[in-house]
Amino acid sequence: MKRNEVVCSNVLRPILKSYIDGVIYEIRESEGIYRFNHDKDLRALLNNEHVVERLGKEFNEDEIKIIYFKTLDIIKEKLQDNYCLNENKIVTVKRLGVL
């Protein structure tokens, strides 16, 4: 994985759409790609009160810089009661200009 690439389960889509208004630069639904303007936008997402509450965990700076697949498992586990998981779909979140 590249430094400014974050891979997360499809379950974060409703959170991204509903709670981070104004942060997302572009959403291409057909490709499942979210583009963020800056790394700070990713920090805003992972520090969002609703997201922290759902995940039951706060992220430190190292985790925010890049979320490894281990963290993906935590996200899936914490959200599976609230969102329908589709194992075949992955949403890739990259800083604008990296695609």
Coordinates of C-alpha atoms in Angstrom, one line a residue:
M1 CA 0.0 0.0 0.0
K2 CA 1.1 3.5 -0.7
R3 CA 1.7 6.0 2.1
N4 CA -1.4 8.1 1.4
E5 CA -3.7 5.3 0.5
V6 CA -6.4 4.0 2.8
V7 CA -8.4 0.9 2.1
C8 CA -11.6 0.5 4.0
S9 CA -14.6 -1.7 3.8
N10 CA -17.7 -0.6 1.9
V11 CA -19.4 -0.1 5.3
L12 CA -17.9 3.3 5.7
R13 CA -19.7 4.7 2.7
P14 CA -22.7 5.9 4.6
I15 CA -20.5 7.6 7.2
L16 CA -18.4 9.3 4.5
K17 CA -21.5 10.6 2.8
S18 CA -23.5 11.6 5.8
Y19 CA -21.0 13.0 8.4
I20 CA -18.1 14.4 6.5
D21 CA -20.0 17.0 4.4
G22 CA -17.7 19.3 2.6
V23 CA -14.6 17.2 3.1
I24 CA -14.8 14.9 0.2
Y25 CA -13.6 16.4 -3.1
E26 CA -15.1 13.8 -5.4
I27 CA -17.1 10.6 -5.1
R28 CA -17.1 8.3 -8.1
E29 CA -19.8 5.8 -7.1
S30 CA -19.3 3.4 -10.0
E31 CA -15.6 2.9 -9.2
G32 CA -16.0 3.1 -5.4
I33 CA -13.3 5.7 -5.2
Y34 CA -13.3 8.6 -2.7
R35 CA -10.9 11.4 -3.2
F36 CA -9.9 13.6 -0.3
N37 CA -8.4 17.1 -0.7
H38 CA -5.7 16.6 1.9
D39 CA -4.5 14.2 4.6
K40 CA -6.2 16.4 7.1
D41 CA -9.5 15.4 5.6
L42 CA -8.8 11.8 6.5
R43 CA -8.0 12.9 10.1
A44 CA -11.3 14.7 10.2
L45 CA -13.0 11.5 9.2
L46 CA -11.3 9.3 11.7
N47 CA -11.7 11.9 14.5
N48 CA -15.4 12.5 13.7
E49 CA -17.4 12.0 16.9
H50 CA -19.9 9.7 15.2
V51 CA -17.2 7.5 13.6
V52 CA -15.2 7.2 16.9
E53 CA -18.4 6.2 18.7
R54 CA -19.2 3.6 16.1
L55 CA -15.7 2.1 16.0
G56 CA -15.3 2.4 19.8
K57 CA -11.7 3.5 19.2
E58 CA -9.7 6.7 18.6
F59 CA -6.9 6.7 16.1
N60 CA -3.4 7.9 16.8
E61 CA -1.4 9.9 14.2
D62 CA 0.4 6.8 12.9
E63 CA -2.9 5.0 12.3
I64 CA -4.4 8.0 10.6
K65 CA -1.5 8.3 8.2
I66 CA -2.1 4.9 7.0
I67 CA -4.7 2.3 8.0
Y68 CA -3.4 -1.2 7.6
F69 CA -5.6 -4.2 6.8
K70 CA -5.4 -5.1 10.5
T71 CA -7.4 -1.9 11.3
L72 CA -9.7 -2.7 8.4
D73 CA -10.7 -5.8 10.4
I74 CA -11.4 -3.7 13.5
I75 CA -13.6 -1.4 11.4
K76 CA -15.5 -4.3 9.9
E77 CA -16.0 -6.0 13.3
K78 CA -17.2 -2.8 15.0
L79 CA -19.6 -1.8 12.3
Q80 CA -21.0 -5.2 11.2
D81 CA -24.0 -4.9 13.5
N82 CA -25.0 -1.6 12.0
Y83 CA -24.1 -2.0 8.3
C84 CA -24.4 -4.7 5.8
L85 CA -21.0 -6.0 4.9
N86 CA -20.1 -7.0 1.3
E87 CA -16.7 -8.8 1.4
N88 CA -16.3 -8.4 -2.4
K89 CA -16.4 -4.6 -2.3
I90 CA -13.5 -2.4 -1.2
V91 CA -13.5 1.4 -1.2
T92 CA -10.2 3.0 -1.9
V93 CA -9.6 6.4 -0.4
K94 CA -6.6 8.3 -1.7
R95 CA -5.3 11.9 -1.5
L96 CA -6.3 13.9 -4.5
G97 CA -3.6 13.6 -7.2
V98 CA -2.5 10.1 -6.3
L99 CA -5.0 8.3 -8.5

